[in-house]
Amino acid sequence: MKKRVVCAFLGLVMMVSQSFTVFADTESDIRQQKAQAESQLSQTNDTIASLSEQQQQIQSEINAMDADMVDLMIQIDATKTDIASTEDGIAQKEADITEKEGEIETTAGQLQDAEADRDKQYADMKKRIQYIYENGGNEAWLNMLSGADSITSLLNKVEYAQNMHDYDRKQLEAFKEVVQQVSDLKADLENQKADLETQKSDLETQKASLESQQADLQSQQADLQAQMDEKKATSSDYEAQIATAQQQANEISNLISQQQAQLDQIAEEKRQAEEEAARQAAAEEAARQEAAAEEAARQQAAAEEASRQQAAAASSTSTSSGNSSTSQSSGNNSTTNNSNAATGSSTASSGSTSTNNSTASSGSSSDKSSSTGSSGPVNSSGASGSSIVAYADQFVGNPYVWGGNSLTNGIDCSHFVYQVLKNTGAYSGGYTTSAGWRSLGTAVSSLSEARAGDVICYSGHVAIYDGNGGIVEAKGTKWGITHDRSANCKTILAIRRFT
């Protein structure tokens, strides 16, 4: 049950993570998905920890079973040794029994021979006794005694007869003793055989007990091995689940990193947009103030000109009236007319000059205030693109400072382009932002048409093209002024020419 729950959880983790792979378009969506991914990562890590703990528990049980298995194997080996020893004892007893049977068989033959000798001697003795009785009994003895020719001969015959009788008796007793000894030996051997058979039976019983014990131990070993195999399978299952969960955790971590990179990019773009807006606002405010100042100057010049024209008109009227009342001579009139003509000429000249100056001033102000227009003022000094790049390269390695305007102490991308073009004489207008450069100079259709010294505009960034596929730029706080990137490092929005 627990395995099914874990597997279902891991499946849910995989589906959720797959749904995260589609990046959101808004910062709030990315932050929400990042929080979900971090929560999912935490749950996955908890699952990994739980699975690892359970796997360690299973492994501890497997280790304990391994120890029990070793004990069982030692007992089985000892039992096998005992069985082998018992079998050797049984074999020895069987050999001893076989030997005893041989000895009993030999003794039985000897007993049979002894009994045969005893029976033969007994039969011979009976025949002699029968002969004596059949041939006269006591008379035979009397005949033997009476037939003796001397006492010596008689005694010899009597002694002979006695000796034969004693011999027969001794032989019979001897044979009886031999028969008894052989019979006792046979009985003793048969007892020894019976004892050996009893010992053999005991050993066989002991062997059967040991074999039963061995079978029981082997059954325990088989059961323990089955339990160990099941535990190992469970451990392998946990290991596979841990590997899957770990892979999932890595994927979620990578996803979180990507989402964080998106958030960082969005933050950077917002920062650049804010910088751009601030610069644009500052430029617009400066242009507005400059236009207001120029308009005030123009109005003041116009007021001064009108005042001068009124004064001149009043002076001309007064002079004309005086001349009429005095009735001077024609020569004087001529002189006066010449004087009036001169005065009128001077007044007209003055008025014309004032008006032209005002117009020129207004035109100049208009040109200056429209420096961020589609063309912008371009210096006609003839600065070459290679000289622009060479001048820019002098400052590679110097620091980047946002809003800075010093080529040596710190500068940002738009001020860097402004200072380089201005100092090389390629541009004579006022400062503009990275977005402002897109509408200045002359448009270049593509990078393949670009030349050294052209300005390349990106989103929130601007740089100087080196003519060989690279750019010189105020790259950022981490890098400063560099000349190490391709012009295609970012999406090109515009290329403008000032040479």
PDB file of N, CA and C in Angstrom, residues 368-464:
ATOM      1  N   LYS A 368      18.651  72.775 -32.660  1.00  0.00           N
ATOM      2  CA  LYS A 368      19.275  72.157 -31.492  1.00  0.00           C
ATOM      3  C   LYS A 368      18.286  71.306 -30.735  1.00  0.00           C
ATOM      4  N   SER A 369      17.034  71.863 -30.618  1.00  0.00           N
ATOM      5  CA  SER A 369      16.044  71.115 -29.853  1.00  0.00           C
ATOM      6  C   SER A 369      15.585  69.885 -30.594  1.00  0.00           C
ATOM      7  N   SER A 370      15.784  69.837 -31.892  1.00  0.00           N
ATOM      8  CA  SER A 370      15.367  68.658 -32.663  1.00  0.00           C
ATOM      9  C   SER A 370      16.524  67.720 -32.928  1.00  0.00           C
ATOM     10  N   SER A 371      17.552  67.766 -32.051  1.00  0.00           N
ATOM     11  CA  SER A 371      18.745  66.917 -32.259  1.00  0.00           C
ATOM     12  C   SER A 371      18.423  65.452 -32.123  1.00  0.00           C
ATOM     13  N   THR A 372      17.303  65.088 -31.533  1.00  0.00           N
ATOM     14  CA  THR A 372      16.920  63.679 -31.408  1.00  0.00           C
ATOM     15  C   THR A 372      15.973  63.279 -32.514  1.00  0.00           C
ATOM     16  N   GLY A 373      15.971  64.032 -33.597  1.00  0.00           N
ATOM     17  CA  GLY A 373      15.080  63.713 -34.709  1.00  0.00           C
ATOM     18  C   GLY A 373      15.604  62.558 -35.522  1.00  0.00           C
ATOM     19  N   SER A 374      15.034  62.413 -36.715  1.00  0.00           N
ATOM     20  CA  SER A 374      15.356  61.251 -37.530  1.00  0.00           C
ATOM     21  C   SER A 374      16.746  61.305 -38.104  1.00  0.00           C
ATOM     22  N   SER A 375      17.326  62.501 -38.262  1.00  0.00           N
ATOM     23  CA  SER A 375      18.668  62.567 -38.832  1.00  0.00           C
ATOM     24  C   SER A 375      19.679  63.018 -37.798  1.00  0.00           C
ATOM     25  N   GLY A 376      19.405  64.125 -37.093  1.00  0.00           N
ATOM     26  CA  GLY A 376      20.327  64.621 -36.078  1.00  0.00           C
ATOM     27  C   GLY A 376      21.532  65.266 -36.711  1.00  0.00           C
ATOM     28  N   PRO A 377      22.206  66.116 -35.990  1.00  0.00           N
ATOM     29  CA  PRO A 377      23.394  66.796 -36.530  1.00  0.00           C
ATOM     30  C   PRO A 377      24.552  65.838 -36.648  1.00  0.00           C
ATOM     31  N   VAL A 378      25.097  65.758 -37.821  1.00  0.00           N
ATOM     32  CA  VAL A 378      26.252  64.906 -38.083  1.00  0.00           C
ATOM     33  C   VAL A 378      27.409  65.796 -38.475  1.00  0.00           C
ATOM     34  N   ASN A 379      28.560  65.636 -37.854  1.00  0.00           N
ATOM     35  CA  ASN A 379      29.717  66.481 -38.139  1.00  0.00           C
ATOM     36  C   ASN A 379      30.278  66.130 -39.504  1.00  0.00           C
ATOM     37  N   SER A 380      30.649  67.142 -40.227  1.00  0.00           N
ATOM     38  CA  SER A 380      31.187  66.916 -41.574  1.00  0.00           C
ATOM     39  C   SER A 380      32.702  66.937 -41.591  1.00  0.00           C
ATOM     40  N   SER A 381      33.311  66.640 -40.440  1.00  0.00           N
ATOM     41  CA  SER A 381      34.774  66.687 -40.369  1.00  0.00           C
ATOM     42  C   SER A 381      35.421  65.528 -41.105  1.00  0.00           C
ATOM     43  N   GLY A 382      34.585  64.495 -41.477  1.00  0.00           N
ATOM     44  CA  GLY A 382      35.127  63.375 -42.234  1.00  0.00           C
ATOM     45  C   GLY A 382      35.781  62.331 -41.353  1.00  0.00           C
ATOM     46  N   ALA A 383      35.358  62.171 -40.084  1.00  0.00           N
ATOM     47  CA  ALA A 383      35.924  61.150 -39.210  1.00  0.00           C
ATOM     48  C   ALA A 383      35.640  59.776 -39.794  1.00  0.00           C
ATOM     49  N   SER A 384      36.671  58.892 -39.868  1.00  0.00           N
ATOM     50  CA  SER A 384      36.502  57.555 -40.443  1.00  0.00           C
ATOM     51  C   SER A 384      36.031  56.573 -39.373  1.00  0.00           C
ATOM     52  N   GLY A 385      35.380  55.482 -39.855  1.00  0.00           N
ATOM     53  CA  GLY A 385      34.906  54.461 -38.926  1.00  0.00           C
ATOM     54  C   GLY A 385      36.042  53.818 -38.162  1.00  0.00           C
ATOM     55  N   SER A 386      37.185  53.581 -38.824  1.00  0.00           N
ATOM     56  CA  SER A 386      38.317  52.940 -38.153  1.00  0.00           C
ATOM     57  C   SER A 386      38.877  53.837 -37.052  1.00  0.00           C
ATOM     58  N   SER A 387      38.876  55.169 -37.274  1.00  0.00           N
ATOM     59  CA  SER A 387      39.373  56.081 -36.239  1.00  0.00           C
ATOM     60  C   SER A 387      38.426  56.092 -35.046  1.00  0.00           C
ATOM     61  N   ILE A 388      37.111  55.962 -35.311  1.00  0.00           N
ATOM     62  CA  ILE A 388      36.140  55.894 -34.214  1.00  0.00           C
ATOM     63  C   ILE A 388      36.393  54.653 -33.367  1.00  0.00           C
ATOM     64  N   VAL A 389      36.576  53.482 -34.036  1.00  0.00           N
ATOM     65  CA  VAL A 389      36.832  52.225 -33.307  1.00  0.00           C
ATOM     66  C   VAL A 389      38.151  52.304 -32.548  1.00  0.00           C
ATOM     67  N   ALA A 390      39.180  52.881 -33.194  1.00  0.00           N
ATOM     68  CA  ALA A 390      40.488  52.995 -32.539  1.00  0.00           C
ATOM     69  C   ALA A 390      40.388  53.879 -31.302  1.00  0.00           C
ATOM     70  N   TYR A 391      39.626  54.971 -31.413  1.00  0.00           N
ATOM     71  CA  TYR A 391      39.454  55.858 -30.257  1.00  0.00           C
ATOM     72  C   TYR A 391      38.713  55.127 -29.130  1.00  0.00           C
ATOM     73  N   ALA A 392      37.655  54.381 -29.490  1.00  0.00           N
ATOM     74  CA  ALA A 392      36.877  53.663 -28.473  1.00  0.00           C
ATOM     75  C   ALA A 392      37.727  52.604 -27.779  1.00  0.00           C
ATOM     76  N   ASP A 393      38.614  51.926 -28.542  1.00  0.00           N
ATOM     77  CA  ASP A 393      39.448  50.853 -27.980  1.00  0.00           C
ATOM     78  C   ASP A 393      40.406  51.369 -26.909  1.00  0.00           C
ATOM     79  N   GLN A 394      40.705  52.657 -26.925  1.00  0.00           N
ATOM     80  CA  GLN A 394      41.628  53.199 -25.921  1.00  0.00           C
ATOM     81  C   GLN A 394      41.103  53.023 -24.504  1.00  0.00           C
ATOM     82  N   PHE A 395      39.777  52.919 -24.374  1.00  0.00           N
ATOM     83  CA  PHE A 395      39.168  52.932 -23.040  1.00  0.00           C
ATOM     84  C   PHE A 395      38.698  51.549 -22.583  1.00  0.00           C
ATOM     85  N   VAL A 396      39.024  50.508 -23.376  1.00  0.00           N
ATOM     86  CA  VAL A 396      38.664  49.135 -22.981  1.00  0.00           C
ATOM     87  C   VAL A 396      39.340  48.802 -21.645  1.00  0.00           C
ATOM     88  N   GLY A 397      38.560  48.269 -20.733  1.00  0.00           N
ATOM     89  CA  GLY A 397      39.080  47.936 -19.405  1.00  0.00           C
ATOM     90  C   GLY A 397      38.680  48.938 -18.338  1.00  0.00           C
ATOM     91  N   ASN A 398      38.265  50.150 -18.763  1.00  0.00           N
ATOM     92  CA  ASN A 398      37.820  51.152 -17.791  1.00  0.00           C
ATOM     93  C   ASN A 398      36.450  50.768 -17.237  1.00  0.00           C
ATOM     94  N   PRO A 399      36.067  51.305 -16.067  1.00  0.00           N
ATOM     95  CA  PRO A 399      34.849  50.833 -15.385  1.00  0.00           C
ATOM     96  C   PRO A 399      33.555  51.328 -16.017  1.00  0.00           C
ATOM     97  N   TYR A 400      32.505  50.527 -15.732  1.00  0.00           N
ATOM     98  CA  TYR A 400      31.141  50.886 -16.111  1.00  0.00           C
ATOM     99  C   TYR A 400      30.448  51.477 -14.887  1.00  0.00           C
ATOM    100  N   VAL A 401      29.801  52.617 -15.061  1.00  0.00           N
ATOM    101  CA  VAL A 401      29.020  53.235 -13.986  1.00  0.00           C
ATOM    102  C   VAL A 401      27.707  53.692 -14.593  1.00  0.00           C
ATOM    103  N   TRP A 402      26.602  53.221 -14.039  1.00  0.00           N
ATOM    104  CA  TRP A 402      25.310  53.617 -14.571  1.00  0.00           C
ATOM    105  C   TRP A 402      25.104  55.117 -14.388  1.00  0.00           C
ATOM    106  N   GLY A 403      24.751  55.788 -15.486  1.00  0.00           N
ATOM    107  CA  GLY A 403      24.565  57.232 -15.471  1.00  0.00           C
ATOM    108  C   GLY A 403      25.874  58.001 -15.556  1.00  0.00           C
ATOM    109  N   GLY A 404      27.029  57.266 -15.549  1.00  0.00           N
ATOM    110  CA  GLY A 404      28.332  57.930 -15.609  1.00  0.00           C
ATOM    111  C   GLY A 404      28.621  58.487 -16.985  1.00  0.00           C
ATOM    112  N   ASN A 405      29.524  59.504 -17.034  1.00  0.00           N
ATOM    113  CA  ASN A 405      29.821  60.151 -18.308  1.00  0.00           C
ATOM    114  C   ASN A 405      31.312  60.369 -18.476  1.00  0.00           C
ATOM    115  N   SER A 406      32.125  59.560 -17.726  1.00  0.00           N
ATOM    116  CA  SER A 406      33.579  59.704 -17.801  1.00  0.00           C
ATOM    117  C   SER A 406      34.164  58.460 -18.448  1.00  0.00           C
ATOM    118  N   LEU A 407      34.911  58.680 -19.542  1.00  0.00           N
ATOM    119  CA  LEU A 407      35.504  57.545 -20.247  1.00  0.00           C
ATOM    120  C   LEU A 407      36.577  56.848 -19.416  1.00  0.00           C
ATOM    121  N   THR A 408      37.099  57.544 -18.427  1.00  0.00           N
ATOM    122  CA  THR A 408      38.170  56.955 -17.609  1.00  0.00           C
ATOM    123  C   THR A 408      37.682  56.516 -16.237  1.00  0.00           C
ATOM    124  N   ASN A 409      36.775  57.262 -15.631  1.00  0.00           N
ATOM    125  CA  ASN A 409      36.365  56.973 -14.256  1.00  0.00           C
ATOM    126  C   ASN A 409      35.045  56.222 -14.143  1.00  0.00           C
ATOM    127  N   GLY A 410      34.311  56.089 -15.237  1.00  0.00           N
ATOM    128  CA  GLY A 410      33.062  55.355 -15.192  1.00  0.00           C
ATOM    129  C   GLY A 410      32.023  55.944 -16.120  1.00  0.00           C
ATOM    130  N   ILE A 411      31.403  55.073 -16.931  1.00  0.00           N
ATOM    131  CA  ILE A 411      30.463  55.552 -17.946  1.00  0.00           C
ATOM    132  C   ILE A 411      29.502  54.440 -18.289  1.00  0.00           C
ATOM    133  N   ASP A 412      28.281  54.775 -18.757  1.00  0.00           N
ATOM    134  CA  ASP A 412      27.352  53.731 -19.192  1.00  0.00           C
ATOM    135  C   ASP A 412      27.325  53.675 -20.711  1.00  0.00           C
ATOM    136  N   CYS A 413      26.484  52.783 -21.264  1.00  0.00           N
ATOM    137  CA  CYS A 413      26.559  52.477 -22.700  1.00  0.00           C
ATOM    138  C   CYS A 413      26.213  53.683 -23.582  1.00  0.00           C
ATOM    139  N   SER A 414      25.133  54.392 -23.262  1.00  0.00           N
ATOM    140  CA  SER A 414      24.711  55.497 -24.132  1.00  0.00           C
ATOM    141  C   SER A 414      25.672  56.685 -24.040  1.00  0.00           C
ATOM    142  N   HIS A 415      26.173  56.979 -22.842  1.00  0.00           N
ATOM    143  CA  HIS A 415      27.165  58.061 -22.704  1.00  0.00           C
ATOM    144  C   HIS A 415      28.475  57.695 -23.403  1.00  0.00           C
ATOM    145  N   PHE A 416      28.816  56.373 -23.377  1.00  0.00           N
ATOM    146  CA  PHE A 416      30.051  55.934 -24.033  1.00  0.00           C
ATOM    147  C   PHE A 416      29.977  56.222 -25.537  1.00  0.00           C
ATOM    148  N   VAL A 417      28.866  55.826 -26.185  1.00  0.00           N
ATOM    149  CA  VAL A 417      28.702  56.091 -27.623  1.00  0.00           C
ATOM    150  C   VAL A 417      28.702  57.593 -27.889  1.00  0.00           C
ATOM    151  N   TYR A 418      28.023  58.338 -27.030  1.00  0.00           N
ATOM    152  CA  TYR A 418      27.946  59.798 -27.192  1.00  0.00           C
ATOM    153  C   TYR A 418      29.334  60.437 -27.138  1.00  0.00           C
ATOM    154  N   GLN A 419      30.143  60.057 -26.106  1.00  0.00           N
ATOM    155  CA  GLN A 419      31.466  60.645 -25.943  1.00  0.00           C
ATOM    156  C   GLN A 419      32.401  60.260 -27.087  1.00  0.00           C
ATOM    157  N   VAL A 420      32.348  58.998 -27.527  1.00  0.00           N
ATOM    158  CA  VAL A 420      33.240  58.558 -28.608  1.00  0.00           C
ATOM    159  C   VAL A 420      32.916  59.300 -29.905  1.00  0.00           C
ATOM    160  N   LEU A 421      31.633  59.354 -30.273  1.00  0.00           N
ATOM    161  CA  LEU A 421      31.271  60.032 -31.519  1.00  0.00           C
ATOM    162  C   LEU A 421      31.532  61.530 -31.435  1.00  0.00           C
ATOM    163  N   LYS A 422      31.267  62.098 -30.267  1.00  0.00           N
ATOM    164  CA  LYS A 422      31.481  63.540 -30.112  1.00  0.00           C
ATOM    165  C   LYS A 422      32.971  63.879 -30.179  1.00  0.00           C
ATOM    166  N   ASN A 423      33.808  63.104 -29.463  1.00  0.00           N
ATOM    167  CA  ASN A 423      35.245  63.401 -29.406  1.00  0.00           C
ATOM    168  C   ASN A 423      35.964  63.111 -30.711  1.00  0.00           C
ATOM    169  N   THR A 424      35.386  62.234 -31.546  1.00  0.00           N
ATOM    170  CA  THR A 424      36.006  61.974 -32.858  1.00  0.00           C
ATOM    171  C   THR A 424      35.432  62.876 -33.936  1.00  0.00           C
ATOM    172  N   GLY A 425      34.464  63.714 -33.572  1.00  0.00           N
ATOM    173  CA  GLY A 425      33.893  64.658 -34.522  1.00  0.00           C
ATOM    174  C   GLY A 425      32.825  64.070 -35.418  1.00  0.00           C
ATOM    175  N   ALA A 426      32.355  62.846 -35.107  1.00  0.00           N
ATOM    176  CA  ALA A 426      31.340  62.227 -35.953  1.00  0.00           C
ATOM    177  C   ALA A 426      29.938  62.683 -35.598  1.00  0.00           C
ATOM    178  N   TYR A 427      29.779  63.251 -34.394  1.00  0.00           N
ATOM    179  CA  TYR A 427      28.450  63.660 -33.944  1.00  0.00           C
ATOM    180  C   TYR A 427      28.582  64.961 -33.161  1.00  0.00           C
ATOM    181  N   SER A 428      27.688  65.912 -33.422  1.00  0.00           N
ATOM    182  CA  SER A 428      27.785  67.213 -32.757  1.00  0.00           C
ATOM    183  C   SER A 428      26.527  67.559 -31.976  1.00  0.00           C
ATOM    184  N   GLY A 429      25.579  66.616 -31.915  1.00  0.00           N
ATOM    185  CA  GLY A 429      24.347  66.886 -31.204  1.00  0.00           C
ATOM    186  C   GLY A 429      24.481  66.675 -29.709  1.00  0.00           C
ATOM    187  N   GLY A 430      23.354  66.768 -29.013  1.00  0.00           N
ATOM    188  CA  GLY A 430      23.350  66.570 -27.573  1.00  0.00           C
ATOM    189  C   GLY A 430      23.254  65.103 -27.197  1.00  0.00           C
ATOM    190  N   TYR A 431      23.369  64.855 -25.883  1.00  0.00           N
ATOM    191  CA  TYR A 431      23.302  63.482 -25.371  1.00  0.00           C
ATOM    192  C   TYR A 431      21.903  62.906 -25.606  1.00  0.00           C
ATOM    193  N   THR A 432      21.851  61.610 -25.872  1.00  0.00           N
ATOM    194  CA  THR A 432      20.573  60.919 -25.989  1.00  0.00           C
ATOM    195  C   THR A 432      20.697  59.523 -25.389  1.00  0.00           C
ATOM    196  N   THR A 433      19.556  58.903 -25.109  1.00  0.00           N
ATOM    197  CA  THR A 433      19.553  57.576 -24.480  1.00  0.00           C
ATOM    198  C   THR A 433      19.812  56.489 -25.509  1.00  0.00           C
ATOM    199  N   SER A 434      19.892  55.231 -25.003  1.00  0.00           N
ATOM    200  CA  SER A 434      20.120  54.107 -25.922  1.00  0.00           C
ATOM    201  C   SER A 434      18.981  53.989 -26.927  1.00  0.00           C
ATOM    202  N   ALA A 435      17.760  54.305 -26.504  1.00  0.00           N
ATOM    203  CA  ALA A 435      16.633  54.268 -27.437  1.00  0.00           C
ATOM    204  C   ALA A 435      16.703  55.441 -28.414  1.00  0.00           C
ATOM    205  N   GLY A 436      17.233  56.588 -27.939  1.00  0.00           N
ATOM    206  CA  GLY A 436      17.317  57.770 -28.792  1.00  0.00           C
ATOM    207  C   GLY A 436      18.242  57.583 -29.968  1.00  0.00           C
ATOM    208  N   TRP A 437      19.301  56.807 -29.806  1.00  0.00           N
ATOM    209  CA  TRP A 437      20.255  56.605 -30.901  1.00  0.00           C
ATOM    210  C   TRP A 437      19.607  55.899 -32.091  1.00  0.00           C
ATOM    211  N   ARG A 438      18.466  55.221 -31.878  1.00  0.00           N
ATOM    212  CA  ARG A 438      17.837  54.482 -32.968  1.00  0.00           C
ATOM    213  C   ARG A 438      17.307  55.399 -34.069  1.00  0.00           C
ATOM    214  N   SER A 439      17.076  56.681 -33.730  1.00  0.00           N
ATOM    215  CA  SER A 439      16.492  57.596 -34.728  1.00  0.00           C
ATOM    216  C   SER A 439      17.481  58.654 -35.203  1.00  0.00           C
ATOM    217  N   LEU A 440      18.743  58.554 -34.762  1.00  0.00           N
ATOM    218  CA  LEU A 440      19.759  59.525 -35.188  1.00  0.00           C
ATOM    219  C   LEU A 440      20.593  58.945 -36.314  1.00  0.00           C
ATOM    220  N   GLY A 441      21.358  59.801 -36.993  1.00  0.00           N
ATOM    221  CA  GLY A 441      22.228  59.356 -38.063  1.00  0.00           C
ATOM    222  C   GLY A 441      21.439  58.835 -39.252  1.00  0.00           C
ATOM    223  N   THR A 442      22.089  58.003 -40.049  1.00  0.00           N
ATOM    224  CA  THR A 442      21.484  57.425 -41.251  1.00  0.00           C
ATOM    225  C   THR A 442      21.245  55.945 -41.027  1.00  0.00           C
ATOM    226  N   ALA A 443      20.099  55.446 -41.397  1.00  0.00           N
ATOM    227  CA  ALA A 443      19.757  54.040 -41.170  1.00  0.00           C
ATOM    228  C   ALA A 443      20.586  53.130 -42.053  1.00  0.00           C
ATOM    229  N   VAL A 444      21.013  51.978 -41.491  1.00  0.00           N
ATOM    230  CA  VAL A 444      21.710  50.911 -42.226  1.00  0.00           C
ATOM    231  C   VAL A 444      20.789  49.705 -42.205  1.00  0.00           C
ATOM    232  N   SER A 445      20.558  49.101 -43.386  1.00  0.00           N
ATOM    233  CA  SER A 445      19.509  48.088 -43.507  1.00  0.00           C
ATOM    234  C   SER A 445      19.794  46.810 -42.737  1.00  0.00           C
ATOM    235  N   SER A 446      21.049  46.363 -42.668  1.00  0.00           N
ATOM    236  CA  SER A 446      21.348  45.081 -42.011  1.00  0.00           C
ATOM    237  C   SER A 446      22.798  45.076 -41.543  1.00  0.00           C
ATOM    238  N   LEU A 447      23.132  44.069 -40.743  1.00  0.00           N
ATOM    239  CA  LEU A 447      24.499  43.952 -40.224  1.00  0.00           C
ATOM    240  C   LEU A 447      25.489  43.704 -41.350  1.00  0.00           C
ATOM    241  N   SER A 448      25.047  43.025 -42.393  1.00  0.00           N
ATOM    242  CA  SER A 448      25.952  42.766 -43.518  1.00  0.00           C
ATOM    243  C   SER A 448      26.336  44.058 -44.231  1.00  0.00           C
ATOM    244  N   GLU A 449      25.526  45.102 -44.089  1.00  0.00           N
ATOM    245  CA  GLU A 449      25.804  46.393 -44.710  1.00  0.00           C
ATOM    246  C   GLU A 449      26.533  47.336 -43.749  1.00  0.00           C
ATOM    247  N   ALA A 450      26.687  46.924 -42.486  1.00  0.00           N
ATOM    248  CA  ALA A 450      27.292  47.806 -41.483  1.00  0.00           C
ATOM    249  C   ALA A 450      28.785  47.970 -41.729  1.00  0.00           C
ATOM    250  N   ARG A 451      29.313  49.146 -41.278  1.00  0.00           N
ATOM    251  CA  ARG A 451      30.739  49.450 -41.392  1.00  0.00           C
ATOM    252  C   ARG A 451      31.279  49.824 -40.027  1.00  0.00           C
ATOM    253  N   ALA A 452      32.598  49.832 -39.918  1.00  0.00           N
ATOM    254  CA  ALA A 452      33.242  50.237 -38.669  1.00  0.00           C
ATOM    255  C   ALA A 452      32.783  51.634 -38.288  1.00  0.00           C
ATOM    256  N   GLY A 453      32.492  51.829 -37.017  1.00  0.00           N
ATOM    257  CA  GLY A 453      32.057  53.132 -36.524  1.00  0.00           C
ATOM    258  C   GLY A 453      30.558  53.291 -36.480  1.00  0.00           C
ATOM    259  N   ASP A 454      29.792  52.357 -37.091  1.00  0.00           N
ATOM    260  CA  ASP A 454      28.331  52.434 -37.027  1.00  0.00           C
ATOM    261  C   ASP A 454      27.868  52.146 -35.597  1.00  0.00           C
ATOM    262  N   VAL A 455      26.702  52.696 -35.259  1.00  0.00           N
ATOM    263  CA  VAL A 455      26.128  52.486 -33.924  1.00  0.00           C
ATOM    264  C   VAL A 455      25.055  51.402 -34.023  1.00  0.00           C
ATOM    265  N   ILE A 456      25.183  50.353 -33.168  1.00  0.00           N
ATOM    266  CA  ILE A 456      24.220  49.249 -33.155  1.00  0.00           C
ATOM    267  C   ILE A 456      23.366  49.381 -31.905  1.00  0.00           C
ATOM    268  N   CYS A 457      22.045  49.379 -32.100  1.00  0.00           N
ATOM    269  CA  CYS A 457      21.105  49.592 -30.999  1.00  0.00           C
ATOM    270  C   CYS A 457      20.390  48.286 -30.664  1.00  0.00           C
ATOM    271  N   TYR A 458      20.341  47.991 -29.359  1.00  0.00           N
ATOM    272  CA  TYR A 458      19.622  46.833 -28.845  1.00  0.00           C
ATOM    273  C   TYR A 458      18.546  47.337 -27.886  1.00  0.00           C
ATOM    274  N   SER A 459      17.803  46.390 -27.306  1.00  0.00           N
ATOM    275  CA  SER A 459      16.816  46.765 -26.295  1.00  0.00           C
ATOM    276  C   SER A 459      17.543  47.147 -25.013  1.00  0.00           C
ATOM    277  N   GLY A 460      17.504  48.454 -24.649  1.00  0.00           N
ATOM    278  CA  GLY A 460      18.156  48.924 -23.439  1.00  0.00           C
ATOM    279  C   GLY A 460      19.664  48.983 -23.528  1.00  0.00           C
ATOM    280  N   HIS A 461      20.247  48.916 -24.747  1.00  0.00           N
ATOM    281  CA  HIS A 461      21.704  48.922 -24.869  1.00  0.00           C
ATOM    282  C   HIS A 461      22.102  49.480 -26.231  1.00  0.00           C
ATOM    283  N   VAL A 462      23.345  50.010 -26.302  1.00  0.00           N
ATOM    284  CA  VAL A 462      23.856  50.557 -27.553  1.00  0.00           C
ATOM    285  C   VAL A 462      25.366  50.356 -27.563  1.00  0.00           C
ATOM    286  N   ALA A 463      25.963  50.139 -28.770  1.00  0.00           N
ATOM    287  CA  ALA A 463      27.399  49.853 -28.882  1.00  0.00           C
ATOM    288  C   ALA A 463      27.915  50.349 -30.225  1.00  0.00           C
ATOM    289  N   ILE A 464      29.250  50.298 -30.385  1.00  0.00           N
ATOM    290  CA  ILE A 464      29.904  50.748 -31.622  1.00  0.00           C
ATOM    291  C   ILE A 464      30.426  49.527 -32.354  1.00  0.00           C
TER     292      ILE A 464
END
